[in-house]
Amino acid sequence: MPADRPDDVVRLGHRPLIVSDVDEVVLEFLTPFKLFLESRRHRLLPRSFRLTGNIVDLQNGEAASEAAVKALLDAFYAAQEQWQIPAALVVKTLAELSAEADIVFLTAMPPRHAAVRRALLDALGLPYPLFASEEPKGPLVERLHGARKLPVVFIDDILRNLHSVRDYAPSCLLINLMANAEFRALAPVPDIGIHTVADWADAARLIRAHFGRSTASC
């Protein structure tokens, strides 16, 4: 059974906390999903920053319905270990950061797929605690971090998730990272206070600087 709360998954040490999304941040999502769609006679077109309306059925040229997109996503998640690979530099970067901070993965996917994702992350050398939920991420990060007077970082590719965490954990360093450059160019421009990075090397520099500033202010 999946846990109902992120603090059921992990007990934090007295260290900074890094909370990261998984799809398009830790694991490539859009590139493998495009290949998966091709295997199902569909194609993802880079017309706007969304899936519904941009997935086309190759048999009739029509955009897949919202229900069809949901079914395709569900099938992809069920077979994710056959398609998804780590984002560039993530395995090495998180291994190094884990010496300084606790790391938790907060993935926005149906919890029924969490066991498959857990096995995939472990096989790829990403053994950090995983919590799967389709709820807003802000309350989950707040619940996990609590009132601790320690640095906290949140990394995601979707602005609404970064906004949610900003509302509930205002001291959090917010990082916008997206592996797929083609769709990243279609994404909305982040607000002031949300830091956009090109890759995990850039993210690590920001994170370590945040840890240093937060420690100095304590």
mmCIF file of C-alpha atoms in Angstrom:
data_model
loop_
_atom_site.group_PDB
_atom_site.id
_atom_site.type_symbol
_atom_site.label_atom_id
_atom_site.label_comp_id
_atom_site.label_asym_id
_atom_site.label_seq_id
_atom_site.Cartn_x
_atom_site.Cartn_y
_atom_site.Cartn_z
ATOM 1 C CA MET A 1 0.000 0.000 0.000
ATOM 2 C CA PRO A 2 1.353 3.489 -0.791
ATOM 3 C CA ALA A 3 1.919 5.815 2.122
ATOM 4 C CA ASP A 4 -0.632 8.594 2.618
ATOM 5 C CA ARG A 5 1.880 11.209 3.735
ATOM 6 C CA PRO A 6 5.441 12.048 2.651
ATOM 7 C CA ASP A 7 6.594 11.944 6.259
ATOM 8 C CA ASP A 8 5.472 8.293 6.361
ATOM 9 C CA VAL A 9 8.112 7.605 3.680
ATOM 10 C CA VAL A 10 11.163 9.290 5.163
ATOM 11 C CA ARG A 11 12.545 10.487 8.457
ATOM 12 C CA LEU A 12 14.828 13.453 7.904
ATOM 13 C CA GLY A 13 18.147 14.013 9.613
ATOM 14 C CA HIS A 14 19.346 17.360 10.920
ATOM 15 C CA ARG A 15 20.472 18.384 7.452
ATOM 16 C CA PRO A 16 19.237 20.503 4.559
ATOM 17 C CA LEU A 17 16.473 18.994 2.428
ATOM 18 C CA ILE A 18 16.250 18.693 -1.360
ATOM 19 C CA VAL A 19 12.809 17.758 -2.718
ATOM 20 C CA SER A 20 12.735 16.965 -6.425
ATOM 21 C CA ASP A 21 10.119 16.097 -8.986
ATOM 22 C CA VAL A 22 10.961 13.051 -11.108
ATOM 23 C CA ASP A 23 9.557 13.277 -14.661
ATOM 24 C CA GLU A 24 11.605 15.682 -16.830
ATOM 25 C CA VAL A 25 13.813 16.486 -13.814
ATOM 26 C CA VAL A 26 15.383 13.263 -12.536
ATOM 27 C CA LEU A 27 14.177 10.993 -15.334
ATOM 28 C CA GLU A 28 13.739 12.023 -18.950
ATOM 29 C CA PHE A 29 10.041 11.975 -19.721
ATOM 30 C CA LEU A 30 9.151 13.781 -22.950
ATOM 31 C CA THR A 31 11.811 12.211 -25.175
ATOM 32 C CA PRO A 32 10.988 8.615 -24.138
ATOM 33 C CA PHE A 33 7.266 9.374 -24.120
ATOM 34 C CA LYS A 34 7.523 10.530 -27.741
ATOM 35 C CA LEU A 35 9.166 7.227 -28.655
ATOM 36 C CA PHE A 36 6.507 5.322 -26.728
ATOM 37 C CA LEU A 37 3.765 7.208 -28.571
ATOM 38 C CA GLU A 38 5.343 6.346 -31.919
ATOM 39 C CA SER A 39 5.152 2.677 -30.921
ATOM 40 C CA ARG A 40 1.413 3.216 -30.347
ATOM 41 C CA ARG A 41 0.894 5.037 -33.682
ATOM 42 C CA HIS A 42 0.659 8.454 -32.072
ATOM 43 C CA ARG A 43 2.897 11.501 -32.218
ATOM 44 C CA LEU A 44 3.584 14.351 -29.782
ATOM 45 C CA LEU A 45 3.852 17.663 -31.620
ATOM 46 C CA PRO A 46 5.738 20.603 -30.033
ATOM 47 C CA ARG A 47 2.958 23.141 -30.588
ATOM 48 C CA SER A 48 2.375 24.292 -27.008
ATOM 49 C CA PHE A 49 3.373 23.421 -23.466
ATOM 50 C CA ARG A 50 0.796 20.727 -22.838
ATOM 51 C CA LEU A 51 0.028 17.135 -23.791
ATOM 52 C CA THR A 52 -3.719 17.240 -24.469
ATOM 53 C CA GLY A 53 -4.262 18.698 -27.920
ATOM 54 C CA ASN A 54 -0.714 17.974 -29.056
ATOM 55 C CA ILE A 55 -0.836 14.160 -29.210
ATOM 56 C CA VAL A 56 -2.036 13.158 -32.678
ATOM 57 C CA ASP A 57 -3.381 9.783 -33.786
ATOM 58 C CA LEU A 58 -1.320 8.874 -36.869
ATOM 59 C CA GLN A 59 -4.154 6.799 -38.327
ATOM 60 C CA ASN A 60 -6.564 9.729 -38.723
ATOM 61 C CA GLY A 61 -4.473 12.830 -37.968
ATOM 62 C CA GLU A 62 -6.801 13.896 -35.159
ATOM 63 C CA ALA A 63 -5.736 15.074 -31.722
ATOM 64 C CA ALA A 64 -6.212 12.411 -29.067
ATOM 65 C CA SER A 65 -8.990 13.092 -26.583
ATOM 66 C CA GLU A 66 -8.247 13.879 -22.958
ATOM 67 C CA ALA A 67 -9.357 10.352 -22.015
ATOM 68 C CA ALA A 68 -7.077 8.838 -24.670
ATOM 69 C CA VAL A 69 -4.118 10.925 -23.457
ATOM 70 C CA LYS A 70 -4.758 9.749 -19.905
ATOM 71 C CA ALA A 71 -4.845 6.109 -21.088
ATOM 72 C CA LEU A 72 -1.584 6.547 -23.021
ATOM 73 C CA LEU A 73 0.099 8.096 -19.986
ATOM 74 C CA ASP A 74 -1.121 5.263 -17.789
ATOM 75 C CA ALA A 75 0.279 2.679 -20.223
ATOM 76 C CA PHE A 76 3.581 4.553 -20.365
ATOM 77 C CA TYR A 77 3.921 4.636 -16.582
ATOM 78 C CA ALA A 78 3.134 0.926 -16.403
ATOM 79 C CA ALA A 79 6.046 0.258 -18.797
ATOM 80 C CA GLN A 80 8.317 3.122 -17.732
ATOM 81 C CA GLU A 81 11.299 0.883 -16.980
ATOM 82 C CA GLN A 82 11.471 0.056 -20.709
ATOM 83 C CA TRP A 83 11.622 3.700 -21.770
ATOM 84 C CA GLN A 84 12.841 6.184 -19.182
ATOM 85 C CA ILE A 85 16.503 7.034 -18.538
ATOM 86 C CA PRO A 86 18.196 9.411 -16.079
ATOM 87 C CA ALA A 87 18.466 13.090 -16.927
ATOM 88 C CA ALA A 88 21.992 14.238 -17.749
ATOM 89 C CA LEU A 89 24.326 14.458 -14.716
ATOM 90 C CA VAL A 90 21.598 13.610 -12.204
ATOM 91 C CA VAL A 91 23.048 10.385 -10.775
ATOM 92 C CA LYS A 92 26.472 11.879 -10.071
ATOM 93 C CA THR A 93 25.109 15.222 -8.846
ATOM 94 C CA LEU A 94 22.619 13.749 -6.392
ATOM 95 C CA ALA A 95 25.187 11.257 -5.084
ATOM 96 C CA GLU A 96 27.459 14.199 -4.268
ATOM 97 C CA LEU A 97 24.666 16.325 -2.777
ATOM 98 C CA SER A 98 23.488 13.401 -0.632
ATOM 99 C CA ALA A 99 26.648 13.845 1.446
ATOM 100 C CA GLU A 100 25.323 17.267 2.483
ATOM 101 C CA ALA A 101 21.537 16.951 2.410
ATOM 102 C CA ASP A 102 18.581 14.601 2.607
ATOM 103 C CA ILE A 103 16.977 13.992 -0.794
ATOM 104 C CA VAL A 104 13.330 13.079 -1.380
ATOM 105 C CA PHE A 105 11.589 12.480 -4.701
ATOM 106 C CA LEU A 106 8.039 13.854 -4.942
ATOM 107 C CA THR A 107 6.510 12.519 -8.150
ATOM 108 C CA ALA A 108 3.158 13.632 -9.564
ATOM 109 C CA MET A 109 1.848 10.292 -10.757
ATOM 110 C CA PRO A 110 -0.867 7.853 -9.690
ATOM 111 C CA PRO A 111 0.406 6.032 -6.583
ATOM 112 C CA ARG A 112 -0.446 2.665 -8.175
ATOM 113 C CA HIS A 113 2.653 3.107 -10.370
ATOM 114 C CA ALA A 114 4.966 3.949 -7.467
ATOM 115 C CA ALA A 115 6.380 0.425 -7.087
ATOM 116 C CA VAL A 116 7.447 0.309 -10.749
ATOM 117 C CA ARG A 117 9.049 3.740 -10.416
ATOM 118 C CA ARG A 118 10.785 2.719 -7.187
ATOM 119 C CA ALA A 119 12.338 -0.295 -8.911
ATOM 120 C CA LEU A 120 13.457 1.819 -11.869
ATOM 121 C CA LEU A 121 15.060 4.498 -9.698
ATOM 122 C CA ASP A 122 16.897 1.866 -7.669
ATOM 123 C CA ALA A 123 18.186 0.180 -10.825
ATOM 124 C CA LEU A 124 19.493 3.518 -12.101
ATOM 125 C CA GLY A 125 21.409 4.361 -8.919
ATOM 126 C CA LEU A 126 18.841 6.807 -7.534
ATOM 127 C CA PRO A 127 17.898 5.177 -4.216
ATOM 128 C CA TYR A 128 16.384 8.226 -2.490
ATOM 129 C CA PRO A 129 12.956 8.063 -0.816
ATOM 130 C CA LEU A 130 10.016 8.382 -3.202
ATOM 131 C CA PHE A 131 6.521 9.714 -2.573
ATOM 132 C CA ALA A 132 3.912 9.527 -5.349
ATOM 133 C CA SER A 133 0.878 11.798 -5.190
ATOM 134 C CA GLU A 134 -1.436 13.740 -7.494
ATOM 135 C CA GLU A 135 -2.149 16.304 -4.755
ATOM 136 C CA PRO A 136 -0.735 19.870 -4.828
ATOM 137 C CA LYS A 137 2.935 19.790 -3.912
ATOM 138 C CA GLY A 138 3.065 22.807 -1.614
ATOM 139 C CA PRO A 139 1.239 21.216 1.335
ATOM 140 C CA LEU A 140 3.276 18.023 0.882
ATOM 141 C CA VAL A 141 6.587 19.893 1.060
ATOM 142 C CA GLU A 142 5.362 21.894 4.048
ATOM 143 C CA ARG A 143 4.325 18.682 5.817
ATOM 144 C CA LEU A 144 7.665 17.059 5.068
ATOM 145 C CA HIS A 145 9.903 19.981 6.025
ATOM 146 C CA GLY A 146 7.758 21.192 8.908
ATOM 147 C CA ALA A 147 9.105 24.012 11.051
ATOM 148 C CA ARG A 148 12.751 22.964 10.737
ATOM 149 C CA LYS A 149 15.210 25.871 10.646
ATOM 150 C CA LEU A 150 17.265 24.280 7.892
ATOM 151 C CA PRO A 151 17.637 25.027 4.171
ATOM 152 C CA VAL A 152 15.109 23.465 1.826
ATOM 153 C CA VAL A 153 15.180 23.244 -1.982
ATOM 154 C CA PHE A 154 12.403 22.285 -4.406
ATOM 155 C CA ILE A 155 13.052 21.359 -8.059
ATOM 156 C CA ASP A 156 10.321 20.917 -10.678
ATOM 157 C CA ASP A 157 9.647 21.482 -14.370
ATOM 158 C CA ILE A 158 6.067 22.777 -13.919
ATOM 159 C CA LEU A 159 5.457 26.305 -12.665
ATOM 160 C CA ARG A 160 2.196 25.551 -10.850
ATOM 161 C CA ASN A 161 4.087 23.107 -8.622
ATOM 162 C CA LEU A 162 6.776 25.701 -7.898
ATOM 163 C CA HIS A 163 4.064 28.275 -7.112
ATOM 164 C CA SER A 164 2.345 25.805 -4.781
ATOM 165 C CA VAL A 165 5.549 25.190 -2.839
ATOM 166 C CA ARG A 166 6.303 28.923 -2.705
ATOM 167 C CA ASP A 167 2.903 29.488 -1.065
ATOM 168 C CA TYR A 168 3.470 26.861 1.628
ATOM 169 C CA ALA A 169 7.252 26.989 2.137
ATOM 170 C CA PRO A 170 8.301 30.586 1.393
ATOM 171 C CA SER A 171 11.905 30.083 2.545
ATOM 172 C CA CYS A 172 12.405 27.339 -0.076
ATOM 173 C CA LEU A 173 14.870 27.765 -2.945
ATOM 174 C CA LEU A 174 12.776 27.160 -6.085
ATOM 175 C CA ILE A 175 14.485 25.712 -9.153
ATOM 176 C CA ASN A 176 12.891 25.178 -12.563
ATOM 177 C CA LEU A 177 14.671 22.383 -14.455
ATOM 178 C CA MET A 178 13.438 20.613 -17.586
ATOM 179 C CA ALA A 179 15.410 17.985 -19.490
ATOM 180 C CA ASN A 180 13.761 18.374 -22.898
ATOM 181 C CA ALA A 181 15.063 21.544 -24.599
ATOM 182 C CA GLU A 182 12.405 21.515 -27.343
ATOM 183 C CA PHE A 183 9.488 21.767 -24.923
ATOM 184 C CA ARG A 184 11.424 23.909 -22.443
ATOM 185 C CA ALA A 185 11.411 26.624 -25.135
ATOM 186 C CA LEU A 186 7.574 26.502 -25.105
ATOM 187 C CA ALA A 187 7.259 26.754 -21.325
ATOM 188 C CA PRO A 188 5.936 29.886 -19.597
ATOM 189 C CA VAL A 189 8.578 32.298 -18.299
ATOM 190 C CA PRO A 190 9.120 31.706 -14.548
ATOM 191 C CA ASP A 191 8.273 34.423 -12.030
ATOM 192 C CA ILE A 192 10.879 36.397 -10.143
ATOM 193 C CA GLY A 193 12.231 34.194 -7.358
ATOM 194 C CA ILE A 194 12.107 30.998 -9.411
ATOM 195 C CA HIS A 195 15.550 30.098 -10.740
ATOM 196 C CA THR A 196 15.747 28.473 -14.171
ATOM 197 C CA VAL A 197 18.695 26.142 -14.776
ATOM 198 C CA ALA A 198 19.867 24.291 -17.866
ATOM 199 C CA ASP A 199 21.015 21.114 -16.140
ATOM 200 C CA TRP A 200 21.947 19.473 -12.849
ATOM 201 C CA ALA A 201 25.398 21.067 -12.770
ATOM 202 C CA ASP A 202 23.756 24.518 -12.713
ATOM 203 C CA ALA A 203 21.254 23.301 -10.118
ATOM 204 C CA ALA A 204 24.039 22.032 -7.840
ATOM 205 C CA ARG A 205 25.774 25.415 -7.884
ATOM 206 C CA LEU A 206 22.588 27.188 -6.842
ATOM 207 C CA ILE A 207 21.832 24.604 -4.160
ATOM 208 C CA ARG A 208 25.272 24.821 -2.558
ATOM 209 C CA ALA A 209 25.134 28.621 -2.607
ATOM 210 C CA HIS A 210 21.723 28.468 -0.908
ATOM 211 C CA PHE A 211 23.051 26.092 1.732
ATOM 212 C CA GLY A 212 25.951 28.472 2.412
ATOM 213 C CA ARG A 213 23.742 31.557 2.718
ATOM 214 C CA SER A 214 21.227 29.785 4.925
ATOM 215 C CA THR A 215 23.944 28.450 7.253
ATOM 216 C CA ALA A 216 25.528 31.885 7.517
ATOM 217 C CA SER A 217 22.198 33.478 8.492
ATOM 218 C CA CYS A 218 21.486 30.973 11.280
#
